[in-house]
Coordinates of C-alpha atoms in Angstrom, one line a residue:
Chain A
M1290 CA 91.5 101.9 128.1
Q1291 CA 88.3 103.8 127.6
L1292 CA 86.8 102.6 130.8
R1293 CA 89.9 103.6 132.7
R1294 CA 89.8 107.1 131.2
M1295 CA 86.2 107.4 132.2
I1296 CA 86.9 106.4 135.7
G1297 CA 89.8 108.8 135.9
C1298 CA 87.6 111.7 134.8
L1299 CA 84.8 110.9 137.2
G1300 CA 87.2 110.9 140.1
V1301 CA 87.3 108.7 143.2
T1302 CA 83.9 109.9 144.6
G1303 CA 82.0 108.8 141.5
V1304 CA 83.7 105.4 141.2
I1305 CA 81.4 103.5 143.5
V1306 CA 78.3 104.9 142.0
L1307 CA 79.6 104.3 138.5
L1308 CA 80.6 100.7 139.2
S1309 CA 77.3 99.8 140.7
L1310 CA 75.5 101.2 137.7
A1311 CA 77.8 100.4 134.9
V1312 CA 79.3 97.0 135.6
P1313 CA 76.4 94.8 134.7
P1314 CA 75.9 96.2 131.1
L1315 CA 79.6 96.6 130.4
F1316 CA 80.8 93.2 131.4
G1317 CA 77.6 91.2 131.0
Q1318 CA 77.4 91.6 127.2
Q1319 CA 79.9 90.7 124.5
R1320 CA 81.5 93.8 123.0
A1321 CA 80.9 94.4 119.4
P1322 CA 84.2 94.2 117.3
V1323 CA 85.9 97.5 117.0
G1324 CA 87.1 98.8 113.6
P1325 CA 86.8 97.4 110.1
Q1326 CA 86.4 93.6 109.7
F1327 CA 87.1 91.3 106.7
P1328 CA 84.2 89.0 105.9
S1329 CA 84.4 85.8 107.8
A1330 CA 84.7 82.5 105.9
Y1331 CA 85.8 84.1 102.6
R1332 CA 86.3 81.6 99.7
P1333 CA 88.5 83.2 97.1
P1334 CA 88.1 82.7 93.4
R1335 CA 90.2 79.8 91.9
A1336 CA 93.0 80.0 89.4
A1337 CA 93.3 77.4 86.7
D1338 CA 95.2 75.1 89.0
G1339 CA 92.3 75.1 91.6
H1340 CA 94.3 77.1 94.1
P1341 CA 93.3 80.7 95.1
D1342 CA 93.9 83.2 92.4
L1343 CA 96.4 85.7 93.7
N1344 CA 97.0 87.4 90.3
G1345 CA 97.1 91.1 90.3
I1346 CA 98.8 94.2 91.6
W1347 CA 99.1 94.5 95.4
Q1348 CA 100.4 97.1 97.8
A1349 CA 100.8 97.5 101.5
F1350 CA 99.7 100.7 103.2
V1351 CA 101.6 100.4 106.5
T1352 CA 104.5 102.7 107.2
A1353 CA 106.8 99.8 108.3
N1354 CA 109.4 100.8 105.7
W1355 CA 110.3 103.7 108.0
D1356 CA 110.2 101.5 111.1
L1357 CA 108.6 98.1 111.8
Q1358 CA 107.9 99.2 115.4
D1359 CA 105.8 102.1 116.7
H1360 CA 107.2 105.4 115.4
E1361 CA 106.2 109.0 115.5
A1362 CA 106.2 111.3 112.4
Q1363 CA 109.8 112.4 111.7
P1364 CA 111.5 115.0 109.6
G1365 CA 113.4 114.0 106.5
P1366 CA 117.2 113.7 106.7
H1367 CA 117.8 117.3 105.5
P1368 CA 114.9 119.5 106.6
E1369 CA 117.0 122.6 106.1
L1370 CA 117.1 121.7 102.3
T1371 CA 113.8 120.0 101.7
G1372 CA 111.4 121.2 104.4
A1373 CA 108.6 118.7 104.9
Y1374 CA 109.5 116.9 101.7
G1375 CA 111.0 113.5 102.7
A1376 CA 109.5 113.6 106.2
G1377 CA 108.2 110.2 107.4
P1378 CA 104.7 109.4 108.6
A1379 CA 103.9 108.0 112.0
G1380 CA 102.8 104.4 112.3
Q1381 CA 101.9 101.6 114.6
S1382 CA 104.1 98.6 115.0
I1383 CA 103.4 95.7 112.7
V1384 CA 105.4 93.4 115.0
E1385 CA 103.4 90.9 117.1
G1386 CA 103.8 92.1 120.7
G1387 CA 105.2 95.4 119.5
E1388 CA 108.9 94.8 120.0
I1389 CA 111.5 93.0 117.9
P1390 CA 113.3 90.5 120.3
Y1391 CA 116.9 91.5 119.7
K1392 CA 119.8 90.0 121.5
A1393 CA 121.6 92.8 123.5
E1394 CA 124.6 93.1 121.2
A1395 CA 122.4 93.1 118.1
L1396 CA 120.3 95.9 119.5
A1397 CA 123.5 98.0 119.7
R1398 CA 124.2 97.2 116.0
K1399 CA 120.7 98.3 115.1
Q1400 CA 121.3 101.6 116.8
A1401 CA 124.6 102.0 114.9
N1402 CA 122.9 101.2 111.6
F1403 CA 120.4 103.9 112.3
E1404 CA 123.0 106.5 113.1
N1405 CA 125.0 105.5 110.0
R1406 CA 121.9 105.1 107.7
L1407 CA 122.9 108.1 105.5
R1408 CA 126.6 107.3 105.5
V1409 CA 128.2 105.9 102.3
D1410 CA 131.7 104.7 101.7
V1411 CA 132.3 102.7 98.6
S1412 CA 136.0 103.7 98.3
N1413 CA 137.0 100.2 99.6
D1414 CA 135.4 96.9 98.4
K1415 CA 135.6 95.6 102.0
T1416 CA 133.5 98.4 103.5
W1417 CA 131.2 98.7 100.4
H1418 CA 128.3 97.3 102.4
A1419 CA 129.3 98.5 105.8
F1420 CA 127.2 101.6 106.1
G1421 CA 124.0 103.1 104.9
D1422 CA 120.4 101.9 104.4
P1423 CA 120.5 99.6 101.3
E1424 CA 117.3 101.3 100.1
M1425 CA 119.1 104.6 99.9
K1426 CA 121.7 103.0 97.7
C1427 CA 119.0 101.5 95.5
Y1428 CA 119.8 97.8 96.3
M1429 CA 117.2 95.1 96.0
P1430 CA 115.3 95.1 99.3
G1431 CA 115.0 91.4 100.1
V1432 CA 112.1 89.8 101.9
P1433 CA 110.0 90.8 103.7
R1434 CA 110.9 94.5 103.1
A1435 CA 110.0 94.4 99.4
T1436 CA 106.4 93.6 100.5
Y1437 CA 105.8 96.7 102.6
M1438 CA 107.9 99.3 100.7
P1439 CA 105.6 102.1 99.5
F1440 CA 105.5 100.6 96.0
P1441 CA 103.2 98.1 94.3
F1442 CA 104.1 94.6 93.3
H1443 CA 102.6 92.3 90.7
I1444 CA 101.9 88.6 91.3
V1445 CA 101.9 86.5 88.1
Q1446 CA 100.4 83.1 88.9
G1447 CA 100.2 80.8 85.9
T1448 CA 100.1 77.0 85.5
G1449 CA 103.7 76.1 85.8
P1450 CA 105.6 75.3 89.0
Y1451 CA 106.4 79.0 89.3
I1452 CA 104.8 82.1 90.6
L1453 CA 106.6 85.4 89.7
M1454 CA 106.6 88.4 92.1
A1455 CA 107.6 91.6 90.3
Y1456 CA 108.2 94.7 92.5
E1457 CA 108.2 98.2 91.3
F1458 CA 111.1 99.3 93.5
T1459 CA 114.3 98.9 91.4
S1460 CA 112.5 96.4 89.2
A1461 CA 113.3 93.6 91.6
T1462 CA 111.8 90.2 90.9
R1463 CA 111.7 86.9 92.6
I1464 CA 110.6 83.5 91.4
I1465 CA 108.6 81.4 93.8
R1466 CA 109.3 77.7 93.1
M1467 CA 106.4 75.6 94.1
D1468 CA 106.9 72.3 96.0
W1469 CA 110.6 72.6 95.3
K1470 CA 113.2 70.5 97.0
Q1471 CA 116.5 72.0 96.0
A1472 CA 118.0 74.4 98.5
A1473 CA 119.4 77.8 97.6
P1474 CA 122.4 77.3 95.3
T1475 CA 123.9 80.5 96.7
D1476 CA 122.8 83.7 98.5
S1477 CA 121.0 86.4 96.5
W1478 CA 119.4 89.8 97.3
M1479 CA 115.8 88.6 96.9
G1480 CA 116.5 85.2 98.4
W1481 CA 115.5 81.7 97.4
S1482 CA 111.7 81.3 97.6
R1483 CA 110.0 77.9 97.8
G1484 CA 106.2 77.9 98.0
R1485 CA 103.4 75.5 98.9
W1486 CA 99.7 75.8 99.5
D1487 CA 98.3 75.4 103.0
G1488 CA 94.5 75.4 102.2
D1489 CA 93.8 78.8 100.8
T1490 CA 97.1 80.3 102.0
L1491 CA 100.3 80.6 99.9
V1492 CA 103.2 79.7 102.2
I1493 CA 106.7 80.8 101.0
D1494 CA 109.8 79.6 102.7
V1495 CA 112.6 82.1 102.0
T1496 CA 116.3 81.3 102.6
G1497 CA 119.6 82.2 101.0
Q1498 CA 119.2 86.0 101.4
R1499 CA 122.2 88.3 101.3
E1500 CA 123.0 89.4 104.8
E1501 CA 123.3 93.1 103.8
T1502 CA 119.6 93.9 103.4
W1503 CA 117.7 95.7 106.2
F1504 CA 114.1 95.6 107.3
D1505 CA 113.5 99.3 107.4
R1506 CA 115.1 102.8 107.6
A1507 CA 115.4 102.5 111.4
G1508 CA 118.3 100.1 110.9
D1509 CA 116.5 96.9 111.8
F1510 CA 118.7 94.1 110.3
H1511 CA 119.5 90.4 110.2
S1512 CA 122.4 88.1 109.5
D1513 CA 123.1 85.4 106.9
A1514 CA 121.1 83.0 109.0
L1515 CA 117.8 84.8 108.2
H1516 CA 114.9 82.4 107.5
V1517 CA 111.5 84.0 106.6
V1518 CA 108.2 82.1 106.2
E1519 CA 105.6 84.2 104.5
R1520 CA 101.8 83.5 104.4
Y1521 CA 99.5 85.2 101.8
T1522 CA 95.8 84.6 102.6
P1523 CA 93.1 86.1 100.5
V1524 CA 90.4 87.6 102.9
S1525 CA 88.2 89.5 100.4
P1526 CA 88.3 90.1 96.6
Y1527 CA 90.5 93.1 97.4
H1528 CA 92.6 92.1 100.3
M1529 CA 95.2 89.5 101.4
M1530 CA 96.5 89.2 104.9
Y1531 CA 100.3 89.0 104.9
E1532 CA 102.2 87.4 107.7
A1533 CA 105.9 86.7 108.0
T1534 CA 107.7 84.8 110.6
I1535 CA 111.3 85.9 111.0
E1536 CA 113.9 83.7 112.4
D1537 CA 117.6 84.5 112.9
P1538 CA 119.2 82.9 115.9
K1539 CA 122.4 85.1 115.4
V1540 CA 120.4 88.3 115.9
F1541 CA 117.1 87.6 117.7
T1542 CA 116.3 85.7 120.9
R1543 CA 113.3 84.0 119.3
P1544 CA 111.3 83.9 116.1
W1545 CA 109.0 86.9 115.7
K1546 CA 106.1 87.8 113.5
I1547 CA 104.8 90.7 111.4
S1548 CA 101.4 91.0 109.8
F1549 CA 99.4 93.5 107.8
P1550 CA 96.9 93.5 105.0
L1551 CA 97.8 93.9 101.3
Y1552 CA 95.4 95.9 99.1
R1553 CA 94.5 95.2 95.5
R1554 CA 95.3 98.1 93.3
M1555 CA 92.0 98.9 91.6
E1556 CA 92.7 101.8 89.2
K1557 CA 91.6 101.3 85.7
N1558 CA 94.5 100.0 83.6
V1559 CA 96.8 100.1 86.5
Q1560 CA 100.2 98.6 85.8
L1561 CA 103.6 98.5 87.4
L1562 CA 105.7 101.4 86.3
E1563 CA 109.5 101.7 86.6
F1564 CA 111.3 102.8 89.7
K1565 CA 114.8 102.3 88.4
C1566 CA 116.6 104.2 91.1
V1567 CA 120.3 103.5 90.2
P1568 CA 120.6 106.9 88.4
F1569 CA 119.1 108.5 91.6
T1570 CA 121.9 107.3 93.8
E1571 CA 125.0 107.4 91.6
E1572 CA 125.9 111.0 92.6
L1573 CA 125.8 109.9 96.3
L1574 CA 127.8 106.8 95.7
F1575 CA 130.2 107.8 93.0
G1576 CA 130.2 111.6 92.8
T1577 CA 133.3 112.0 94.9
F1578 CA 135.4 110.1 92.4
R1579 CA 134.7 112.6 89.6
K1580 CA 137.6 114.3 87.9
Q1581 CA 138.2 117.7 89.6
T1582 CA 138.4 120.5 87.1
A1583 CA 140.6 123.5 87.8
R1584 CA 138.8 126.4 89.5
Chain B
M489 CA 99.8 107.9 65.0
R490 CA 102.6 108.1 62.4
N491 CA 104.6 105.6 64.5
R492 CA 101.7 103.2 64.5
V493 CA 101.5 103.3 60.8
L494 CA 105.2 102.8 60.4
A495 CA 105.2 99.9 63.0
S496 CA 102.4 98.2 61.1
F497 CA 104.3 98.6 57.9
G498 CA 107.3 97.0 59.6
V499 CA 105.2 94.0 60.6
L500 CA 104.0 93.7 57.1
V501 CA 107.5 93.7 55.7
A502 CA 108.6 91.1 58.2
V503 CA 105.7 88.8 57.4
V504 CA 106.4 89.1 53.7
A505 CA 110.2 88.6 54.2
A506 CA 109.8 85.7 56.5
G507 CA 107.2 84.0 54.3
L508 CA 108.8 84.5 50.9
V509 CA 112.5 85.0 51.1
V510 CA 114.0 83.2 54.1
P511 CA 113.3 79.8 55.5
V512 CA 112.1 80.3 59.1
A513 CA 114.3 78.8 61.9
G514 CA 113.0 75.6 63.3
Q515 CA 110.4 75.3 60.5
A516 CA 109.1 71.9 61.2
P517 CA 108.2 69.4 58.5
K518 CA 104.7 69.1 59.9
K519 CA 102.9 71.9 61.4
Y520 CA 103.4 72.2 65.1
T521 CA 100.4 73.2 67.3
A522 CA 101.4 74.9 70.5
P523 CA 99.7 73.7 73.7
K524 CA 97.2 76.1 75.2
T525 CA 96.9 77.5 78.7
P526 CA 93.6 76.6 80.5
W527 CA 92.3 80.1 79.6
G528 CA 93.0 79.5 75.9
D529 CA 96.2 81.4 75.1
P530 CA 99.1 79.6 73.3
D531 CA 101.4 78.4 76.0
L532 CA 104.9 79.9 75.9
Q533 CA 105.8 79.2 79.5
G534 CA 109.3 78.0 80.3
V535 CA 113.0 79.1 80.4
W536 CA 114.4 79.9 77.0
N537 CA 117.9 80.7 75.8
D538 CA 118.7 82.9 72.7
A539 CA 122.5 82.4 72.5
T540 CA 124.0 81.9 69.1
S541 CA 127.2 82.7 67.2
T542 CA 125.2 83.7 64.0
P543 CA 125.9 87.4 63.7
L544 CA 123.2 90.0 63.6
Q545 CA 124.5 91.2 60.2
R546 CA 125.8 89.1 57.4
P547 CA 129.6 89.1 57.4
G548 CA 131.4 89.9 54.2
N549 CA 133.1 86.5 53.8
V550 CA 129.9 84.7 52.9
G551 CA 129.0 86.9 50.0
D552 CA 125.3 87.3 49.4
K553 CA 124.4 83.8 50.7
G554 CA 121.5 83.9 53.1
V555 CA 121.5 80.2 53.9
L556 CA 124.5 77.9 53.8
S557 CA 124.8 74.3 52.6
D558 CA 125.7 71.8 55.3
E559 CA 129.4 71.9 54.3
E560 CA 129.5 75.7 54.2
A561 CA 127.7 75.9 57.5
E562 CA 130.3 73.7 59.1
E563 CA 133.1 76.0 58.0
F564 CA 131.1 79.1 59.0
Q565 CA 130.5 77.5 62.4
K566 CA 134.2 76.7 62.9
S567 CA 135.4 80.1 61.9
L568 CA 132.9 81.9 64.2
E569 CA 133.7 79.6 67.1
H570 CA 137.4 80.3 66.6
D571 CA 136.9 84.0 66.6
L572 CA 134.6 84.1 69.6
T573 CA 136.3 81.6 71.9
R574 CA 138.2 83.2 74.8
D575 CA 140.2 80.2 75.5
R576 CA 142.7 80.6 72.7
R577 CA 146.1 82.2 73.4
D578 CA 147.3 83.5 70.0
G579 CA 146.7 87.2 70.1
G580 CA 149.6 88.7 72.0
N581 CA 149.7 90.1 75.5
A582 CA 146.9 92.6 75.2
A583 CA 144.4 90.1 73.7
D584 CA 145.6 87.5 76.2
V585 CA 144.9 89.7 79.2
N586 CA 141.5 90.5 77.8
R587 CA 140.7 86.9 77.3
A588 CA 141.6 86.1 80.9
Y589 CA 137.8 86.6 81.3
N590 CA 137.6 83.2 79.6
E591 CA 135.1 80.6 78.5
H592 CA 134.5 79.5 82.1
W593 CA 132.4 82.6 82.5
M594 CA 130.7 82.5 79.1
D595 CA 127.6 80.9 77.7
A596 CA 129.0 78.0 75.5
R597 CA 125.8 78.0 73.5
R598 CA 126.9 81.3 72.0
L599 CA 129.5 79.4 69.9
K600 CA 126.9 77.6 67.8
I601 CA 125.2 78.9 64.7
T602 CA 121.5 78.7 64.3
A603 CA 120.1 75.3 63.3
D604 CA 118.7 76.7 60.0
R605 CA 122.3 77.7 58.9
R606 CA 121.5 81.3 58.2
T607 CA 124.4 83.7 57.8
S608 CA 122.7 86.6 59.6
L609 CA 120.0 87.0 62.2
I610 CA 118.6 89.8 60.1
V611 CA 116.1 88.4 57.6
D612 CA 114.9 91.7 56.1
P613 CA 116.4 93.4 54.2
V614 CA 117.4 90.3 52.2
D615 CA 121.1 91.4 52.2
G616 CA 121.1 90.6 56.0
R617 CA 122.4 94.1 56.8
I618 CA 121.0 96.9 58.9
P619 CA 119.6 99.5 56.4
P620 CA 121.6 102.7 55.9
L621 CA 121.3 105.3 58.7
V622 CA 119.4 108.6 58.2
A623 CA 121.5 111.7 58.8
P624 CA 120.8 112.8 62.3
S625 CA 119.4 116.2 63.2
P626 CA 122.0 118.7 64.6
E627 CA 120.5 118.2 68.0
R628 CA 120.8 114.4 67.8
R629 CA 124.3 114.7 66.4
R630 CA 125.4 116.7 69.4
A631 CA 123.8 114.3 71.9
Q632 CA 125.4 111.3 70.1
A633 CA 128.8 113.1 70.0
A634 CA 128.6 113.8 73.8
R635 CA 127.9 110.1 74.4
A636 CA 130.7 109.1 72.1
D637 CA 133.2 111.4 73.9
G638 CA 132.3 109.8 77.2
A639 CA 132.6 106.3 75.8
A640 CA 136.0 107.2 74.4
R641 CA 137.3 108.5 77.7
F642 CA 136.1 105.2 79.3
A643 CA 137.7 103.1 76.6
A644 CA 141.0 104.9 77.3
G645 CA 140.8 104.1 81.0
L646 CA 140.2 107.7 81.9
P647 CA 136.5 108.2 82.6
G648 CA 136.0 111.6 84.1
D649 CA 132.7 110.7 85.8
F650 CA 130.2 107.9 86.2
T651 CA 128.3 109.4 83.3
D652 CA 131.1 108.5 80.9
M653 CA 130.1 104.8 81.4
S654 CA 127.4 103.1 79.4
W655 CA 124.0 102.3 80.9
P656 CA 124.9 98.6 81.1
V657 CA 128.2 99.3 82.9
R658 CA 126.2 101.4 85.3
C659 CA 123.7 98.6 85.8
V660 CA 120.7 100.7 84.8
V661 CA 119.7 98.5 81.9
R662 CA 121.3 95.6 80.2
T663 CA 120.0 92.9 77.9
D664 CA 116.5 93.6 79.2
V665 CA 116.1 96.5 76.7
P666 CA 114.3 95.1 73.6
P667 CA 115.2 93.8 71.1
Y668 CA 116.7 90.9 72.9
L669 CA 120.0 90.1 71.3
P670 CA 122.3 87.2 72.2
T671 CA 125.3 88.2 74.4
I672 CA 128.2 86.5 76.1
Y673 CA 126.2 85.2 79.1
N674 CA 122.9 85.1 80.9
N675 CA 121.0 84.7 77.7
N676 CA 118.0 83.2 79.6
F677 CA 114.4 84.4 79.5
Q678 CA 111.7 82.9 81.6
I679 CA 108.1 83.3 80.3
F680 CA 105.2 83.4 82.7
Q681 CA 101.6 83.5 81.7
S682 CA 98.4 84.4 83.6
P683 CA 95.0 85.4 82.3
G684 CA 95.4 88.7 80.4
Y685 CA 99.2 88.8 80.6
V686 CA 102.4 87.4 79.3
T687 CA 105.4 88.2 81.4
I688 CA 109.0 87.9 80.2
A689 CA 111.7 87.9 82.8
P690 CA 115.2 88.5 81.2
E691 CA 117.9 87.1 83.5
M692 CA 120.1 90.2 83.0
I693 CA 119.0 92.5 84.7
H694 CA 116.2 90.9 86.8
S695 CA 113.4 93.1 85.5
A696 CA 110.0 91.7 84.5
R697 CA 108.3 92.8 81.3
I698 CA 104.7 92.4 82.2
I699 CA 102.8 92.5 78.9
P700 CA 99.0 93.1 79.0
V701 CA 97.3 91.1 76.2
D702 CA 93.8 92.4 77.2
G703 CA 93.5 95.1 74.6
R704 CA 94.1 98.1 76.9
P705 CA 95.6 101.2 75.4
H706 CA 99.3 102.2 75.7
L707 CA 100.4 104.6 78.4
N708 CA 100.2 108.3 77.3
Q709 CA 103.2 109.3 75.2
N710 CA 104.5 111.6 78.0
L711 CA 105.1 108.7 80.4
R712 CA 108.3 107.2 79.3
Q713 CA 110.3 104.3 80.6
W714 CA 113.8 102.7 80.2
L715 CA 112.2 99.6 78.9
G716 CA 109.4 101.4 77.1
D717 CA 105.7 100.6 77.4
T718 CA 104.6 97.3 76.1
R719 CA 101.3 95.9 74.8
G720 CA 100.6 92.5 73.3
H721 CA 98.0 90.7 71.3
W722 CA 97.6 87.2 69.8
E723 CA 97.6 86.7 66.0
G724 CA 96.8 83.0 65.7
S725 CA 99.4 81.3 67.8
T726 CA 101.8 84.2 67.6
L727 CA 102.2 86.7 70.4
V728 CA 102.7 90.1 68.9
V729 CA 104.2 92.7 71.2
E730 CA 104.5 96.4 70.5
T731 CA 106.7 98.7 72.6
R732 CA 107.1 102.5 72.5
N733 CA 107.5 105.4 75.0
F734 CA 111.2 104.8 75.6
K735 CA 113.1 107.3 77.8
S736 CA 115.0 110.0 76.0
E737 CA 118.5 109.2 77.4
E738 CA 121.1 108.7 74.7
G739 CA 122.7 105.4 74.2
V740 CA 120.0 103.0 75.5
L741 CA 118.6 101.9 72.1
L742 CA 120.3 99.9 69.4
Q743 CA 122.5 102.0 67.1
G744 CA 121.6 105.2 69.0
A745 CA 118.0 105.1 67.7
N746 CA 115.9 108.1 68.5
P747 CA 113.7 107.3 71.5
A748 CA 111.0 109.8 70.4
T749 CA 110.3 107.9 67.2
F750 CA 111.6 104.4 67.8
T751 CA 109.1 101.5 67.9
I752 CA 109.7 97.8 68.1
T753 CA 107.3 95.0 67.2
E754 CA 108.3 91.5 68.5
R755 CA 106.7 88.3 67.5
F756 CA 106.9 85.1 69.6
T757 CA 105.8 81.9 68.0
R758 CA 106.3 78.5 69.5
V759 CA 107.4 76.3 66.6
A760 CA 108.3 73.2 68.6
S761 CA 107.9 72.0 72.2
D762 CA 111.5 73.2 72.8
A763 CA 111.7 76.2 70.4
I764 CA 110.3 79.6 70.0
N765 CA 110.9 81.8 67.0
Y766 CA 111.6 85.3 68.3
E767 CA 111.3 87.9 65.5
F768 CA 111.6 91.6 65.9
T769 CA 111.0 94.6 63.6
L770 CA 112.6 97.9 64.4
A771 CA 111.3 101.1 62.9
D772 CA 112.6 104.6 63.4
P773 CA 112.4 107.1 60.4
M774 CA 114.8 109.3 62.2
T775 CA 117.5 106.6 62.4
W776 CA 117.1 104.0 59.6
T777 CA 116.0 104.5 56.0
K778 CA 113.6 101.6 56.4
P779 CA 112.4 99.2 59.1
W780 CA 114.4 96.0 59.5
T781 CA 113.7 92.6 60.9
A782 CA 115.7 89.8 62.6
L783 CA 114.8 86.3 63.6
I784 CA 116.4 84.6 66.6
P785 CA 115.6 81.1 67.7
W786 CA 114.9 80.6 71.4
N787 CA 115.7 77.2 72.7
K788 CA 114.2 75.7 75.8
V789 CA 116.8 75.1 78.5
D790 CA 117.2 71.9 80.4
P791 CA 114.6 71.8 83.2
G792 CA 117.5 71.3 85.6
E793 CA 118.9 74.7 84.7
Q794 CA 117.2 77.4 86.6
M795 CA 117.1 81.2 86.2
F796 CA 119.0 82.8 89.0
E797 CA 119.1 86.4 90.2
Y798 CA 121.4 88.6 88.3
A799 CA 122.2 91.4 90.7
C800 CA 124.4 94.1 89.1
H801 CA 124.4 97.5 90.8
E802 CA 124.5 96.0 94.3
D803 CA 128.1 94.9 94.0
N804 CA 129.2 97.0 91.1
F805 CA 132.7 97.6 92.5
D806 CA 134.0 98.3 89.0
M807 CA 132.4 101.7 89.1
V808 CA 134.8 102.8 91.8
H809 CA 137.7 100.9 90.3
F810 CA 137.4 102.6 87.0
L811 CA 137.1 106.0 88.5
T812 CA 139.8 105.7 91.1
G813 CA 142.1 104.2 88.4
A814 CA 141.4 107.1 86.2
R815 CA 142.2 109.6 89.0
L816 CA 145.5 107.8 89.6
R817 CA 146.4 107.9 86.0
E818 CA 145.7 111.6 85.8
K819 CA 147.9 112.1 88.8
N820 CA 150.7 110.2 87.0
G821 CA 150.2 112.5 84.0
E822 CA 148.6 110.0 81.7
T823 CA 146.4 111.2 78.9
A824 CA 144.0 109.5 76.6
G825 CA 145.8 107.8 73.8
Q826 CA 148.7 106.6 75.9
R827 CA 147.0 103.3 76.6
P828 CA 145.7 100.7 74.2
A829 CA 141.9 101.0 74.0
R830 CA 139.9 98.4 75.9
S831 CA 138.9 95.6 73.7
E832 CA 135.3 95.7 72.5
E833 CA 135.4 91.9 72.5
R834 CA 134.0 91.9 76.0

C-alpha cells in the first residue's frame, strides 16, 4: 500500500529509477512487524486447577457492537434531539476476510433488520420479537455479542466444574459447564455453554441460543441453528485473544470467524456495576398502553 | 457511620439470639468442618435451594412455641402443606381459577417445614415476629402511599401504566434482592468461589452477586444499585456479607424499608456437606424499632439438577396483557372495585 502510494506520487518517469534503487533493500530484507505485538510464547499464571487463571474483569474495545464489519462514524438515531450524543464511532471489521458470508436471502433480512432496528411492536405476542434491535429492548445479548458490547464482564473461575461469566449489560450471566456431556435442555438467551481446555486456551461450545438475538446494531443476525465456538487465550497478564467461529447453515454459506483482544480492567477496586436497563426501555415498549387522561 | 454501628449491633444480636435462644438449623451432633478451597477459604460452592413452608413470621395458631415436638411438627407441616398446595379444589370458582397455576409449576420443596421444626424463620426477636414499624416521615408516607395506589389499581385489574406494577412484575428485580426469601419456584442459588471473591448467582433473575472478600472499601454512598453494594469477610468458617447503597426506588426492599438507612448483614455457614445455614439481620432505624434476624436452611440440590437461565423481561407478554386488558375494561365502563381483587397467593 505504502509502496504503491510512493510510486504513484513519483509518477511514471521516476519509476524505473526508483525500482533500480529501491528494490534490493525493500524486498531483500524481512520487514519489521507493524504495530503493537503481544509477547511471543507467553505462559499465563495458573489457577488452583493448573489451568490458566482467567479470573478478573475483562472488556473489549472494538466497536463491533455497532457493526461487525467495517463502518464509518454515524449519527445517533435522533440527531435532531440529541446532537452528537448517541452517535456511533467508526471501526474496522473484526470478521476474518472482512465480510460475513450471508446467503442472498439472509442478506436481505439483515437489511430489513437494520431498517427496522428502532421499530417496536409488542401489541401482539406473535410479533413481539419481529422488529427492533434486542439491545434497544434490553434483552440479554447472547453470545458472542455479550463479549464485545461496550460493557465489562467478570470471569469467576473456581475449582468446581463451572466457570461463571457475569456481564454488566442487563446483569446477564452464563454458566460454563466444563467437560459436560448433556446437550442444551432447551433454548435460552445466553445459550448453553460447555467448556474444555485446549492447552492454555479455554474453548467454549455454545448451542441452544434463542434465535431472536442479533450480533450488532447493523442488523446482523442468525437462526435457531446458531453454533458458536469461542476461544479465550491469555497472551499477556493484561490481555486475552478472543476468537469465535460462527456457524449457521440456515443463514451463512460457510462458518466464519471473528477475533479481537480482551483487556483486563486495571482500575483500583474495579467492580462490575449495574446496567439494569429494563426501566430505560419500558416507556418505548409499554408507554403506548398507558391510560389516556382527558385533555 | 451510624449505619455501620447499627449493622454491627444487629450482628451481635443475631449471634446472641442464635447461640442462646434458638437451636440452629442443621446443628450437627458433632462439629462439622467445611472443606477449604485451595486458597484457604471455606468452600461453599454448589447449587443450593432455600425452599420451605416454614413462614417468616410465627403464625398465631402455635402460640409462643419457637420449636415444636415431633408430633406438633407433623401437624404444623400438614396444615401448612394444605394451605399452600395449589392442587386442591375446595375454594370456589375464584380460588380455583387462581390455582390453575398449579403444583406442576411450583417448587415442591416449599411444602416442607425446616428440619429443625421451628415455627418461624425469624429467630430474633424471640417471638418470631418482625418488630413493630417506626412511624414513617411524611415524605416516606407519601412515597409509600403512591406505591400502594398503583398496587391497588393493578390488583383491581386496572393498571393505568406500567409503573403501577411491582418491580418483580416488571422484571427489574425479583428474588435476587437480599434478603433471599423462599418463594414459589426457582429457589436455587449457585455459589462460585475464586481467590478474593464469593459469587452468588440467584436463579431468579439471572444476576450475579459478586462479593469481594479482599477487604476493599464499599462504593461511595452516592453510587446506589438495585441490589446494593456488597462486601464480605470470613469470621471463622462463616462468610459475613454486608450490603448497603440500595437505590431509592420505593417498593424494592422488604416491608418498604428506607433505602437510605437500610442495611443487611448475611451470614453463610456450611453446617454439613449438603447444608448451609443462611442467616440475615436487617437493620433500618427509619423502618423497624429494632434489628431482626432470620435463619433459613439452604439444602444442596441433587447434582443432576442444574441451574437454568431465568429470562423474565425478554418475554414478559403479561405487561401488555395487563395494560390492554385495563384499557378494554375502562372502555366497557368498569371501575376499580367491580372485580374481585387478584389473589395474593401467587
